[in-house]
XYZ file of C-alpha atoms in Angstrom:
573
model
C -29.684 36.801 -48.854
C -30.978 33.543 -47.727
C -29.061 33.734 -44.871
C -30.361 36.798 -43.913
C -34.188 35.857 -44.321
C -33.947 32.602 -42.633
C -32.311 34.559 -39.098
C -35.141 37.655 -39.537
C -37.558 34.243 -39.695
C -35.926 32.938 -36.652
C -35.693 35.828 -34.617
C -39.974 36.469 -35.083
C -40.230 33.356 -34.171
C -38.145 32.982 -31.305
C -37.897 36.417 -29.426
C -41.694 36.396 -28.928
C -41.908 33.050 -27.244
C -39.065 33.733 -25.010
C -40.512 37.668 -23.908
C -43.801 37.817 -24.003
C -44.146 33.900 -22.111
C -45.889 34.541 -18.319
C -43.408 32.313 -15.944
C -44.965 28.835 -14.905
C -43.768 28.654 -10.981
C -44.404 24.657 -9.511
C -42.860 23.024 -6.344
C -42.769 19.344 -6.057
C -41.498 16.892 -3.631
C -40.317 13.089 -4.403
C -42.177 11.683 -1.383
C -44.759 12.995 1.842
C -44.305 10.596 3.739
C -41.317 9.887 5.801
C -39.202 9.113 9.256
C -37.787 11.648 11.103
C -33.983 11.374 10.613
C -34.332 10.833 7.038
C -34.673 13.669 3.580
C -36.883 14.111 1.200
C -35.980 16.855 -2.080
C -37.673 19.545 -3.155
C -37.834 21.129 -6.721
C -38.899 24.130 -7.744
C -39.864 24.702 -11.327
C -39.841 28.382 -13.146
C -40.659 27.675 -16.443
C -40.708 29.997 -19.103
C -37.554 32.690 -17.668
C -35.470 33.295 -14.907
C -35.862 33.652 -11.318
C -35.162 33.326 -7.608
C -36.567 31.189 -4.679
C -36.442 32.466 -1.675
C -36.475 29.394 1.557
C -36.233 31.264 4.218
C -40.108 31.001 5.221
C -39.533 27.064 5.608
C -38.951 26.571 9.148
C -39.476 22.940 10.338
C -36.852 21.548 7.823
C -33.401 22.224 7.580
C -32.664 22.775 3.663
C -29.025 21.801 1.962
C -29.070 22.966 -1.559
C -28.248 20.035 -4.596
C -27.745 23.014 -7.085
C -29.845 24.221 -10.469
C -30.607 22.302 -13.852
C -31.786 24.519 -16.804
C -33.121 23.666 -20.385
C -34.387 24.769 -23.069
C -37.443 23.406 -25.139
C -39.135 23.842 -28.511
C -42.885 23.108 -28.616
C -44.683 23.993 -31.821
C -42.028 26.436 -32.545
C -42.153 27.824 -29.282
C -39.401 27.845 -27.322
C -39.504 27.416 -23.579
C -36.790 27.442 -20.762
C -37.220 25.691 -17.370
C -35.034 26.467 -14.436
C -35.148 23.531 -11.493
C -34.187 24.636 -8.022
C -33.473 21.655 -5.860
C -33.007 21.061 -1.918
C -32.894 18.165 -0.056
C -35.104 19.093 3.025
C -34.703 17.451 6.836
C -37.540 17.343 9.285
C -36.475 18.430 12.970
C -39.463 17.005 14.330
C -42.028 14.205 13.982
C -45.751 14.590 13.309
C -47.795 16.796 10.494
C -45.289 19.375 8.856
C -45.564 21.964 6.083
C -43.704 23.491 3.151
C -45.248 26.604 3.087
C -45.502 28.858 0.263
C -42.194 29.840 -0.858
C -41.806 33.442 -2.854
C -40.648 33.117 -6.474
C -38.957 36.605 -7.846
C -39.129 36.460 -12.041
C -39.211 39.154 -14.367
C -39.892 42.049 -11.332
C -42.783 39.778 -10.224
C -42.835 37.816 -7.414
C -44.761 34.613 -7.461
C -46.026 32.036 -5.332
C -45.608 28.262 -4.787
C -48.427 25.877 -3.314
C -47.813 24.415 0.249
C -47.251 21.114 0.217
C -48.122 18.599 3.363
C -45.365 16.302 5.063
C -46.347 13.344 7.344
C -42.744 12.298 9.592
C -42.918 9.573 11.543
C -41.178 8.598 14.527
C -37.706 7.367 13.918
C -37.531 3.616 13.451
C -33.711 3.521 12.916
C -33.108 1.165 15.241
C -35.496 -1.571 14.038
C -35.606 -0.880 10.791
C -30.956 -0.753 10.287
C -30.905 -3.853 8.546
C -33.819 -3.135 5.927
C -32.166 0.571 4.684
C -29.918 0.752 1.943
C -27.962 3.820 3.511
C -28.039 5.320 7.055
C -25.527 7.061 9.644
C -25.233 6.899 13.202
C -23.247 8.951 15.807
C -22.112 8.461 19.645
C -19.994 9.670 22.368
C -17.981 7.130 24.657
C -19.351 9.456 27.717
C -22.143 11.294 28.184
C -21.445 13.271 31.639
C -17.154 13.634 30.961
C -15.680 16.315 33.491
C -14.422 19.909 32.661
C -11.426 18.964 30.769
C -11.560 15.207 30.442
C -11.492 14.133 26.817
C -13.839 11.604 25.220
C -14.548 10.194 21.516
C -17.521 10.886 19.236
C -17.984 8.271 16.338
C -19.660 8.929 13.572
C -20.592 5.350 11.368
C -21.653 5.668 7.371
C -23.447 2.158 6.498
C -23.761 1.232 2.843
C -25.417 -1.492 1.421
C -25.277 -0.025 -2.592
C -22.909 1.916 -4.548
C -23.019 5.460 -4.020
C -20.856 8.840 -4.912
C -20.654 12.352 -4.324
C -20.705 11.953 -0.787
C -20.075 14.805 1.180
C -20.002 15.289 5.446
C -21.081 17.888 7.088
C -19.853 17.482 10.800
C -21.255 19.364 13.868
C -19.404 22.616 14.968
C -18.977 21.153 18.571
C -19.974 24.481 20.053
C -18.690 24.592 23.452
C -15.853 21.853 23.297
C -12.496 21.660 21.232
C -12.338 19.270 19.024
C -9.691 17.333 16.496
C -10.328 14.260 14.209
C -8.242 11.220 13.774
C -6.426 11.444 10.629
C -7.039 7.322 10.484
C -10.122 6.174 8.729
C -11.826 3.219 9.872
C -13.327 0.862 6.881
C -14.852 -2.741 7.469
C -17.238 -4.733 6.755
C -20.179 -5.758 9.099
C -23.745 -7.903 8.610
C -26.732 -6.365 10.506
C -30.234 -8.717 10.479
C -28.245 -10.497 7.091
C -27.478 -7.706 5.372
C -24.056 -7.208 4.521
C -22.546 -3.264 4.898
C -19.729 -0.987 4.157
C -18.610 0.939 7.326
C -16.844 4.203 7.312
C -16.321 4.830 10.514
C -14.452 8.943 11.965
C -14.068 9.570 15.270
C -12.788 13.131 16.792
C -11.176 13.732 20.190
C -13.277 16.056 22.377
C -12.557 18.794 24.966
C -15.571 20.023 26.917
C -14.257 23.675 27.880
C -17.017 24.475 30.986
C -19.611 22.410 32.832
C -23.072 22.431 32.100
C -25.473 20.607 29.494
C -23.862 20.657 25.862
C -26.248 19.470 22.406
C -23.804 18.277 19.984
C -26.050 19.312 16.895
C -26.392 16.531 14.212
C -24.140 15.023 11.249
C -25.841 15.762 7.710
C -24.162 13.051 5.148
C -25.432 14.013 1.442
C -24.610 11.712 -1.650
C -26.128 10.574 -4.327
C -27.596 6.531 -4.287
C -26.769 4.813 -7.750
C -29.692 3.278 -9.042
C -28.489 0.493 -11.690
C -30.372 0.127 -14.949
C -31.988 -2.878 -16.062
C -31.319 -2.107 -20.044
C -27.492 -2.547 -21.270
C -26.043 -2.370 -24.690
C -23.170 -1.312 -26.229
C -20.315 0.678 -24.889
C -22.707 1.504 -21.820
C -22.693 -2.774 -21.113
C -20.115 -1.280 -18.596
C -22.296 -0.904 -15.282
C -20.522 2.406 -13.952
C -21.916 4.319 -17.326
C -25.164 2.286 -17.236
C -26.983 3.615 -13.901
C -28.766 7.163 -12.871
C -28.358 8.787 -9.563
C -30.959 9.109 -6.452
C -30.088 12.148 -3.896
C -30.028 11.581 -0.179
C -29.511 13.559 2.846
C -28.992 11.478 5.883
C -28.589 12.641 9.637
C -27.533 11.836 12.719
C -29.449 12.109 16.063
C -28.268 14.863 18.456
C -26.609 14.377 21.054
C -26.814 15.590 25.065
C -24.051 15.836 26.763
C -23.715 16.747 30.602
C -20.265 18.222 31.796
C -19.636 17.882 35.429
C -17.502 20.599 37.197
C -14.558 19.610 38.689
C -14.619 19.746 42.378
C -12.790 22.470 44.675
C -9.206 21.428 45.580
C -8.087 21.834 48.930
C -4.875 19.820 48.584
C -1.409 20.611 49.169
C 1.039 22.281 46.206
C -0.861 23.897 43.093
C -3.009 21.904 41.080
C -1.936 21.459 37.189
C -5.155 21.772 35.371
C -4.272 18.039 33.807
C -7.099 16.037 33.457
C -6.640 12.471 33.125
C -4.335 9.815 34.190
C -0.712 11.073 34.724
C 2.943 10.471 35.993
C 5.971 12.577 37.186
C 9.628 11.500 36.671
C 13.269 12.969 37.227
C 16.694 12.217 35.591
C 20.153 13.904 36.107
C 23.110 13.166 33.706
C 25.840 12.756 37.059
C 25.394 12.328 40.243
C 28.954 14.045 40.396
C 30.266 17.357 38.798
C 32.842 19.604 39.675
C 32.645 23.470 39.944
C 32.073 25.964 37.014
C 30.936 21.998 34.752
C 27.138 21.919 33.999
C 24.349 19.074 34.061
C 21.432 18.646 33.221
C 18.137 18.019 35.066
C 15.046 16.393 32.941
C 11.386 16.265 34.369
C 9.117 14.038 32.579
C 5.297 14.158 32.715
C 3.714 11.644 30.727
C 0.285 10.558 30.726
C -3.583 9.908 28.511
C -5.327 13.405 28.106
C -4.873 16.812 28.191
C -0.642 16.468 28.027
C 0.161 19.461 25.689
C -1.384 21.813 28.358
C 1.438 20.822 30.895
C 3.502 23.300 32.099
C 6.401 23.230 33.868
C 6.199 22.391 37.211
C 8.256 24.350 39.952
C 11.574 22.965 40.723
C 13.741 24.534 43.709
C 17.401 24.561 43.496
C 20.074 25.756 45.854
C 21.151 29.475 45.432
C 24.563 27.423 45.204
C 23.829 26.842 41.626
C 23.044 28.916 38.401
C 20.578 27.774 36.173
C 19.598 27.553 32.760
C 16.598 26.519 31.502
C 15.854 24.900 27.616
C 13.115 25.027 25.463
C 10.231 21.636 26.557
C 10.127 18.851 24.240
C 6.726 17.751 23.368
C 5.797 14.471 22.274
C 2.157 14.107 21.783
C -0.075 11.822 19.982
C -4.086 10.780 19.213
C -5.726 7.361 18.549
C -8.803 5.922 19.231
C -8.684 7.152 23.101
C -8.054 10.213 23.070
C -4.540 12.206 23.672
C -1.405 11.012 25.109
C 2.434 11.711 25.297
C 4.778 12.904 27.399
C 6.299 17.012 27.519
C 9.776 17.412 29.086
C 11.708 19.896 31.080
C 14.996 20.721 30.856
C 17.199 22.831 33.121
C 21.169 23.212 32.819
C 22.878 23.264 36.825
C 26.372 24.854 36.737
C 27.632 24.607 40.643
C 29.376 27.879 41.586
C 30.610 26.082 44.873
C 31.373 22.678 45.921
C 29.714 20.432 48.862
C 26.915 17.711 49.167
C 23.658 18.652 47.554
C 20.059 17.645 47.519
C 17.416 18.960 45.032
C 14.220 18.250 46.489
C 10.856 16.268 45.103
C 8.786 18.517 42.003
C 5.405 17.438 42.765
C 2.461 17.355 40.178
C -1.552 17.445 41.073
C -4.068 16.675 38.256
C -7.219 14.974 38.548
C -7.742 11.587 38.063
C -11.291 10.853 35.906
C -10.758 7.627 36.647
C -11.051 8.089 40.290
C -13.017 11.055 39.986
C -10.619 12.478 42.707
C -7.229 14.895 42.546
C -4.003 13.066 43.095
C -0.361 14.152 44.586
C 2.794 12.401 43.152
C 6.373 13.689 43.119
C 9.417 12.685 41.663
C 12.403 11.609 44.120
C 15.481 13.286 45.750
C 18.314 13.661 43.541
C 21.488 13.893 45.914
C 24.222 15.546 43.489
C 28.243 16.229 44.580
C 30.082 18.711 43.665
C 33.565 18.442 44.105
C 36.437 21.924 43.690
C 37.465 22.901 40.171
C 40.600 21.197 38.812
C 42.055 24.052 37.466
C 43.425 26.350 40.078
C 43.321 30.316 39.087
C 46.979 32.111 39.375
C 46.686 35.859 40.246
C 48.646 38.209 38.849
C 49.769 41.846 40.739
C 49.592 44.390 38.211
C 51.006 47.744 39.580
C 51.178 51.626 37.996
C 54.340 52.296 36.132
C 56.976 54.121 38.266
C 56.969 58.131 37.205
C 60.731 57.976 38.251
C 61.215 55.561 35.287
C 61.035 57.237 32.040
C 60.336 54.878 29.122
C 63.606 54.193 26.796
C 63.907 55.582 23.660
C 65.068 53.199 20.694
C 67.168 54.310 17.473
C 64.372 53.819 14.674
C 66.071 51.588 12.053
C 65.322 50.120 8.231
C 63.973 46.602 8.959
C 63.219 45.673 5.364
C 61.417 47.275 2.300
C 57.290 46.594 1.717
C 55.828 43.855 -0.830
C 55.275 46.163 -3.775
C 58.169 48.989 -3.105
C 57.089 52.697 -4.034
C 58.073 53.587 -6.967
C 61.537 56.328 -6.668
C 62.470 56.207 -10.244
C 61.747 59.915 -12.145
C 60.402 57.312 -14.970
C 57.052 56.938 -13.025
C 55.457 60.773 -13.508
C 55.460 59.789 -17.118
C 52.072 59.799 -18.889
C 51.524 56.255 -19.442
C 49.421 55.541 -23.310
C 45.929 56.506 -23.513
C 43.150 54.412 -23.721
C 41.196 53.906 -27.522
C 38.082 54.910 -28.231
C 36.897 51.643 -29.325
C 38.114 49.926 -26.061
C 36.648 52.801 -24.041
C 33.162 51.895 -25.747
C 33.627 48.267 -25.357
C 33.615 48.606 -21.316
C 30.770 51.105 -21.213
C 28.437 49.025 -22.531
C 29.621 45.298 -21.091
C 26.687 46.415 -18.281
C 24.098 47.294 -20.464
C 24.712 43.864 -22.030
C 24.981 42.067 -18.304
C 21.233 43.665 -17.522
C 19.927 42.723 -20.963
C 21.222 39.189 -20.192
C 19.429 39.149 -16.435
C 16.287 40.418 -17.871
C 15.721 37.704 -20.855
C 16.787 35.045 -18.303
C 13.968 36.241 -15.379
C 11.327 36.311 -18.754
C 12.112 32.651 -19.714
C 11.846 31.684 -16.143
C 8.720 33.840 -15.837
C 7.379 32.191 -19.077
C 8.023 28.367 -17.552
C 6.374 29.349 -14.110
C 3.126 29.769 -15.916
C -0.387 28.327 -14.067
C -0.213 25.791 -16.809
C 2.985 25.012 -16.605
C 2.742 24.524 -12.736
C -0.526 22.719 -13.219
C 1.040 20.238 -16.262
C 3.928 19.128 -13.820
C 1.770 18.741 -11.126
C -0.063 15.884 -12.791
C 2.712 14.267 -14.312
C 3.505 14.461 -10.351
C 0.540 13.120 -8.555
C 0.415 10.342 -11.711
C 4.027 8.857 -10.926
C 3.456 9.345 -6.788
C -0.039 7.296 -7.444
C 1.665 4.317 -9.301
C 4.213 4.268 -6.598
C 1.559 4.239 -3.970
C -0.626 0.971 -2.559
C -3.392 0.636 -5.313
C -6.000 -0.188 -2.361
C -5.200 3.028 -0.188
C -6.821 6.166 0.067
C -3.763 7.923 -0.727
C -3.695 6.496 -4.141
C -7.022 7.683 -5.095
C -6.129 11.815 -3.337
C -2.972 11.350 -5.780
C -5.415 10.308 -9.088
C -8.018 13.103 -7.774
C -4.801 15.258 -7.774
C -3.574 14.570 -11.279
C -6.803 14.695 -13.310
C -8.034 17.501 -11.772
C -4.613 19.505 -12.253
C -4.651 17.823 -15.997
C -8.065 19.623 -16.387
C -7.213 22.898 -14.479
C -3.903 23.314 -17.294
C -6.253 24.121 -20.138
C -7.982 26.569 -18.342
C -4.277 28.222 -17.446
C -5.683 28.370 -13.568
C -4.451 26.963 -10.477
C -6.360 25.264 -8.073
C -6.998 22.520 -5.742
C -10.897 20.673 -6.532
C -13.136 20.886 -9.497
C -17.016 19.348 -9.789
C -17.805 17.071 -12.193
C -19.721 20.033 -14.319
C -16.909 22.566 -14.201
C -14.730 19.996 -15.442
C -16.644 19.004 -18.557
C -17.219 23.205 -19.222
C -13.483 23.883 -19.036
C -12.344 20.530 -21.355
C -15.648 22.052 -23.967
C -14.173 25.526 -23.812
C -11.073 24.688 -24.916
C -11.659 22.705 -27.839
C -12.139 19.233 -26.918
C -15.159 17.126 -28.338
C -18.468 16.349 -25.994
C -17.373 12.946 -25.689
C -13.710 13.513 -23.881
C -15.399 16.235 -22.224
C -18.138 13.901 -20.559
C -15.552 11.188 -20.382
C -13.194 13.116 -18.200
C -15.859 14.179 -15.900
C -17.306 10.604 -15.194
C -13.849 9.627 -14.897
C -13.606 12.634 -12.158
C -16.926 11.115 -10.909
C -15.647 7.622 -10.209
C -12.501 8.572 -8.697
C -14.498 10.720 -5.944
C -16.795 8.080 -5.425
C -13.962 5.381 -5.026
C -13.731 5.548 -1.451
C -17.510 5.336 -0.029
C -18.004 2.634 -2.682
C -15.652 0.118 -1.560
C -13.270 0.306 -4.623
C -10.502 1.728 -2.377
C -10.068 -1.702 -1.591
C -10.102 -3.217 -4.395
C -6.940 -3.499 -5.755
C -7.995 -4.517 -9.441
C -9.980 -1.701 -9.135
C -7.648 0.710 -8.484
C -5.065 -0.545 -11.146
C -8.167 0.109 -13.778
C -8.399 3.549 -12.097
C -4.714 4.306 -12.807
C -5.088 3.039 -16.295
C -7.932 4.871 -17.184
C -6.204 8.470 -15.434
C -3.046 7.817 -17.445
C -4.807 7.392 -20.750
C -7.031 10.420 -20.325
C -3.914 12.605 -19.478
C -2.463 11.389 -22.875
C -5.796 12.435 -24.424
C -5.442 16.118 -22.694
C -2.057 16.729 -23.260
C-alpha cells in the first residue's frame, strides 16, 4: 500500500512538470571573435522537451555536427530535461558575419533562436604557426600540371598538445583522380621554438581536362585535451584527469590551372602517356627452327601515368603465327607520384624458314619535363629460322580393290570370361529370403545418415554465431598485436580491432567500429557495472587517440596499451 501511494505521489508530481513545461529554446557560441580558417561551436539549448534544429538558414559557415547531450534535472521537485545541439561552425569569408535565427520545432511549435554576431579576421596563419596549439596546412607540388601529368597534394596536421578523436575530412578532388599513399609520414619539427607533432598524407593526383580546378578545403575535427590542475586519487593518472575542448580546423583552398596538351603533329600514334618514359625489346633466341615458338617481350617503363599503357603495335612477317599473352603490370606509388613498368608478350612460331627482321615498335608520350612529345623505338631484332628437324613421311592410302573380297575366318573358343555364366540347373533355384528384421534395419540406415547430417550442420550453425565470430576475432587481433612492433600503427588497428570485437560479442553483433558512447551502452546493457562500462570506453578512447598523440611511438606506451586491452578482455569474457 505504501508502495502504491508513494508512485501516485510521484507521478502528480512529476507528469505535470514534464507536460505542461513551455520549451526554453537558447543558442550560444564559445567565442565571436575569430580568424578565418579557424571554428568556433555552436549550442543550441531546448530545455524543458524535445525538439529539432533546423541549420539550413546559416549560410556563411559551413556546419559539421559534434552530436547531442541530454539531461535531466530536478529543481524544487520539478523536473526539467535539456537537450544540447552542438556544431562546430567555419567561416568562408572574413569580415562581419551572422548566425541568423535558426527554427526550433518542439511539441508542434516551432520556435526561434536569437542571431548572434561573428567578427573573422583575416587569416594570420602564417605569422601566427608557431603561437597555435593545433593547425593544418595543405599544398600541391604544381599549380599549372598538364592534362594527365600527375602531381602530389600534402596535407600537414601540427600538434603542440595531446588531442583525440580526430577525424579527416579530405576534399572530393572534383575534376581529377585521385589515390593516397598508404605510408604515413610522422616527425617531429620546431617552428619559432615551439616543438610539433607532424602527420603528414599526401595523395597522387590526375587532372582529367584542362581548365581552372578549386581543390575545396581539408576540415580536421578533434577534440583538444585540456589537463586539469586538481589530481587525487585513482584520477592522479593524467589520461583520466583532463576534459576535452572541440576544434574544427581547415585548410585553405586551393587553385589549380591545367594546361592542355598541345596538338601532335608527329609521326606514329601518340600513347596518351604523360610523363617521362622508355621503350625496350627482348627475344628468348636469336635462332629457332620451324613449327618451335619464342617469345617476344616489349617493356615500357617509366614515372606517371604507366597503368594506362597499352600495347603498342608490333609488325611481324606473315611468315610467322602469333600468339599473344596476357600484359604483366608492375606498378607502384611513393612520394612522386606513379611508376612501373607494363609488359607485352607475344609467342612467334615460324611456319617457314629464312633470315628475318622484326622491325622497331615505337612509343610517343609527352614529356612534362620538356613540355614537348617525344619519339623512341626499340631496336631491330634479326631472328633465323632454320628447317624442321623432323622430316614428315607420307603415306599413299588407296580404296580397297572390289575384286578382292575380304576373307572369312573360322570363329573359334579363345578362352572363357572372368566370372563364367552360370550353366548349372542349380542356379534357377530360389535362393533364402531376406528377414524382416534385416529388411527394417536397411530401410532406415538413411533416415539415421540425414538425422546425423542435420545435428552436425546445427552444431556448426550454433559455433558460427556473431558472438562466436566476434570472441575469436579478439583473441585474434590480441595475439597479432603482441606479435606486432609496439610503436607501429598496425599495433594500435590490431588493439582497436580486439576491444572493439570484445565489446561487439555481448551485444551478439558483428561489426567493424564502435564510439566511445555505444560502447559503454552495450557493456551497461548487458550486465556489467558503470565502472567497467566507462572503463572500457576510455580505454576505447585512448587507443583511437594513440596515433595523433604521439603514443604510437612510444614504445612503453604501447606495451601499457597491450596490458591494459588484455586485462579488460579478461574482465569481458
Amino acid at each position: 500500500m505504501n508502495r502504491q501511494i508513494c508512485f501516485l505521489i510521484f507521478i502528480i508530481l512529476f507528469i505535470p512538470a514534464i507536460v505542461n513545461a513551455e520549451p526554453e529554446i537558447r543558442a550560444s557560441v564559445d567565442r565571436t571573435r575569430l580568424s578565418l580558417g579557424e571554428s568556433l561551436e555552436l549550442s543550441i539549448s531546448i530545455s524543458g522537451d524535445k525538439g529539432t534544429v533546423d541549420i539550413n538558414p546559416i549560410k556563411d559557415f559551413k556546419v559539421v555536427s559534434r552530436g547531442t547531450t541530454s539531461s535531466i534535472k530536478m529543481i524544487n521537485t520539478s523536473f526539467s530535461q535539456e537537450i544540447i545541439y552542438k556544431y562546430s561552425l567555419i567561416p568562408v569569408k572574413e569580415g562581419k558575419l551572422v548566425i541568423p535565427p535558426l527554427p526550433v520545432k518542439s511539441d508542434g511549435k516551432t520556435y526561434q533562436t536569437q542571431a548572434i554576431d561573428i567578427l573573422v579576421s583575416e587569416n594570420t596563419q602564417t605569422s601566427q604557426e608557431g603561437t597555435r596549439e593545433v593547425f593544418v596546412t595543405a599544398e600541391v607540388s604544381n599549380t599549372s600540371p598538364f592534362e594527365g601529368q600527375q602531381f602530389i597534394y600534402t596535407f600537414k596536421f601540427f600538434q603542440s598538445v595531446q588531442i583525440t578523436n580526430a577525424r579527416l575530412q579530405q576534399p572530393e578532388f572534383s575534376g581529377l583522380t585521385s589515390a593516397e599513399i598508404e605510408k604515413r609520414k610522422t616527425y617531429n619539427t620546431v617552428i619559432s621554438g615551439r616543438e610539433y607533432h607532424v602527420t603528414e598524407l599526401n595523395y597522387i593526383l590526375v587532372p582529367l581536362k584542362p581548365g581552372q580546378i578549386t581543390i575545396e578545403p581539408a576540415l580536421l575535427s578533434c577534440d583538444i585535451v585540456k589537463r586539469s590542475s586538481r589530481r587525487r586519487g585513482f584520477f592522479d593518472d593524467p589520461f583520466f584527469n583532463r576534459n576535452l575542448e572541440s576544434r574544427v580546423y581547415k585548410t585553405q583552398a586551393l587553385n589549380i590551372d591545367v594546361q592542355p596538351l598541345p596538338a601532335y603533329e608527329g609521326e606514329g600514334m601518340f600513347s596518351g602517356l604523360v610523363g617521362s618514359f622508355d621503350i625496350s625489346s627482348e627475344i628468348e633466341n636469336h635462332e629457332i627452327n620451324v613449327g618451335d615458338s619464342v617469345t617476344l617481350s616489349i617493356t615500357i617503363q617509366g614515372t606517371g601515368n604507366i597503368m594506362d599503357a597499352e600495347e603498342p603495335e608490333i609488325q611481324v612477317s606473315d611468315a610467322f603465327k602469333t600468339y599473344k599473352d596476357t600484359p604483366e603490370e608492375a606498378v607502384q606509388m611513393d612520394n612522386t607520384g606513379y611508376f612501373g613498368k607494363k609488359i607485352f608478350r607475344m609467342a612467334l612460331v615460324p611456319v617457314k624458314p629464312g633470315e628475318f627482321t622484326l622491325p622497331p615498335v615505337s612509343l610517343v608520350y609527352f614529356n612534362t619535363a620538356a613540355g614537348k612529345y617525344e619519339f623512341k623505338k626499340t631496336r631491330e631484332i634479326n631472328l633465323k629460322v632454320n628447317p624442321s628437324k623432323e622430316k614428315d613421311s607420307l603415306e599413299v592410302y588407296s580404296a580397297p580393290s572390289e575384286e578382292k573380297k575380304p576373307l572369312k575366318k573360322k570363329v573359334e573358343f579363345t578362352g572363357r570370361d572372368i566370372l563364367p555364366l552360370k550353366e548349372d540347373i542349380n542356379a534357377l533355384e530360389i535362393q533364402e529370403t531376406m528377414s524382416l528384421s534385416k529388411f527394417i534395419i536397411l530401410l532406415m540406415v538413411p533416415c539415421f545418415l540425414c538425422f546425423g547430417v542435420k545435428s552436425a550442420s546445427l552444431i556448426m550453425k550454433k559455433n558460427s554465431s556473431p558472438s562466436k565470430i566476434m570472441s575469436e576475432r579478439a583473441e585474434k587481433a590480441l595475439k597479432q598485436a603482441s606479435c606486432a612492433d609496439s610503436s607501429g600503427e598496425e599495433f594500435l588497428t590490431c588493439l582497436y580491432k580486439a576491444l572493439i570485437s570484445a565489446i561487439l560479442s555481448k551485444a551478439g553483433v558483428t561489426g567493424e567500429s564502435l564510439t566511445c558512447a555505444e560502447a559503454r551502452e552495450i557493456l551497461q546493457s548487458r550486465g556489467y557495472s558503470p565502472e567497467t562500462s566507462d572503463q572500457a570506453a576510455k580505454l576505447l578512447e585512448k587507443i583511437e587517440s594513440a596515433r595523433f598523440s604521439g603514443l604510437a611511438n612510444n614504445m612503453e606506451s604501447g606495451r601499457e596499451l597491450l596490458l591494459e586491452t588484455g586485462q579488460m578482455l579478461k574482465r569481458l569474457s
